Amino acid sequence: MRNSLNAVEINIGKNGINENVIEEIKRQLKNGEIVKIRFSRTIASNKDEFLEEIVSATKSKLIDVRGNVAVLYKRK
């Protein structure tokens, strides 16, 4: 789903992140530079740990966090 920033939004549910989620985020960053990640309320307390892992694995930059939504950027 695309929003006005042309950013893809990826939802992270109760199962957290795995290699498939990381690969999808990498693909979306390669296609569009900006990805919004929305964490479900059930895992929001762990979002900082998840974001650290995602940013490291995707070599992206965390540019904003508001509530349960994070925005990642990676230059093409």
Short mmCIF file of C-alpha atoms in Angstrom, two decimals:
data_model
loop_
_atom_site.label_atom_id
_atom_site.label_comp_id
_atom_site.label_asym_id
_atom_site.label_seq_id
_atom_site.Cartn_x
_atom_site.Cartn_y
_atom_site.Cartn_z
CA MET A 1 0.00 0.00 0.00
CA ARG A 2 1.44 3.36 -1.00
CA ASN A 3 0.75 6.63 0.77
CA SER A 4 1.36 10.23 -0.25
CA LEU A 5 5.13 9.90 0.34
CA ASN A 6 5.26 6.97 -2.07
CA ALA A 7 6.42 4.92 0.89
CA VAL A 8 5.44 1.31 1.28
CA GLU A 9 4.04 0.40 4.67
CA ILE A 10 5.04 -2.92 6.16
CA ASN A 11 3.16 -4.27 9.17
CA ILE A 12 5.04 -6.24 11.80
CA GLY A 13 2.71 -8.47 13.80
CA LYS A 14 2.91 -10.57 16.92
CA ASN A 15 5.47 -12.93 15.37
CA GLY A 16 8.00 -10.09 15.08
CA ILE A 17 10.62 -10.12 12.37
CA ASN A 18 12.33 -12.95 10.53
CA GLU A 19 14.53 -13.30 7.47
CA ASN A 20 11.54 -13.03 5.10
CA VAL A 21 10.47 -9.72 6.64
CA ILE A 22 14.04 -8.39 6.42
CA GLU A 23 14.28 -9.42 2.75
CA GLU A 24 10.95 -7.73 1.95
CA ILE A 25 12.11 -4.51 3.64
CA LYS A 26 15.35 -4.66 1.62
CA ARG A 27 13.37 -5.11 -1.62
CA GLN A 28 11.06 -2.22 -0.82
CA LEU A 29 13.96 0.08 0.13
CA LYS A 30 15.66 -0.77 -3.16
CA ASN A 31 12.47 0.05 -5.08
CA GLY A 32 11.41 3.20 -3.29
CA GLU A 33 14.03 4.50 -0.81
CA ILE A 34 11.47 5.02 2.00
CA VAL A 35 9.62 2.34 3.98
CA LYS A 36 7.20 2.85 6.85
CA ILE A 37 7.11 0.05 9.40
CA ARG A 38 4.06 -0.28 11.62
CA PHE A 39 4.40 -2.44 14.72
CA SER A 40 1.36 -4.10 16.26
CA ARG A 41 0.54 -3.06 19.80
CA THR A 42 1.37 -6.54 21.09
CA ILE A 43 5.07 -6.14 20.20
CA ALA A 44 5.43 -2.35 20.36
CA SER A 45 7.37 -2.61 23.62
CA ASN A 46 10.14 -4.44 21.69
CA LYS A 47 10.16 -2.13 18.65
CA ASP A 48 13.52 -0.55 19.53
CA GLU A 49 15.22 -3.96 19.45
CA PHE A 50 13.48 -4.86 16.20
CA LEU A 51 14.42 -1.52 14.64
CA GLU A 52 18.07 -1.97 15.60
CA GLU A 53 18.11 -5.35 13.90
CA ILE A 54 16.24 -4.10 10.81
CA VAL A 55 18.45 -1.01 10.36
CA SER A 56 21.59 -3.11 10.74
CA ALA A 57 20.44 -5.87 8.38
CA THR A 58 19.17 -3.48 5.69
CA LYS A 59 21.93 -0.86 6.02
CA SER A 60 19.23 1.79 6.14
CA LYS A 61 18.76 4.89 8.25
CA LEU A 62 16.00 5.36 10.81
CA ILE A 63 14.64 8.83 10.12
CA ASP A 64 11.51 8.99 12.28
CA VAL A 65 9.56 7.11 14.94
CA ARG A 66 6.09 8.18 15.98
CA GLY A 67 4.13 5.89 18.21
CA ASN A 68 4.27 2.42 16.69
CA VAL A 69 5.37 3.62 13.24
CA ALA A 70 8.98 3.96 12.09
CA VAL A 71 10.27 5.41 8.82
CA LEU A 72 13.41 4.01 7.20
CA TYR A 73 15.41 5.55 4.37
CA LYS A 74 18.07 4.13 2.10
CA ARG A 75 19.47 5.97 -0.87
CA LYS A 76 19.23 4.03 -4.13
#
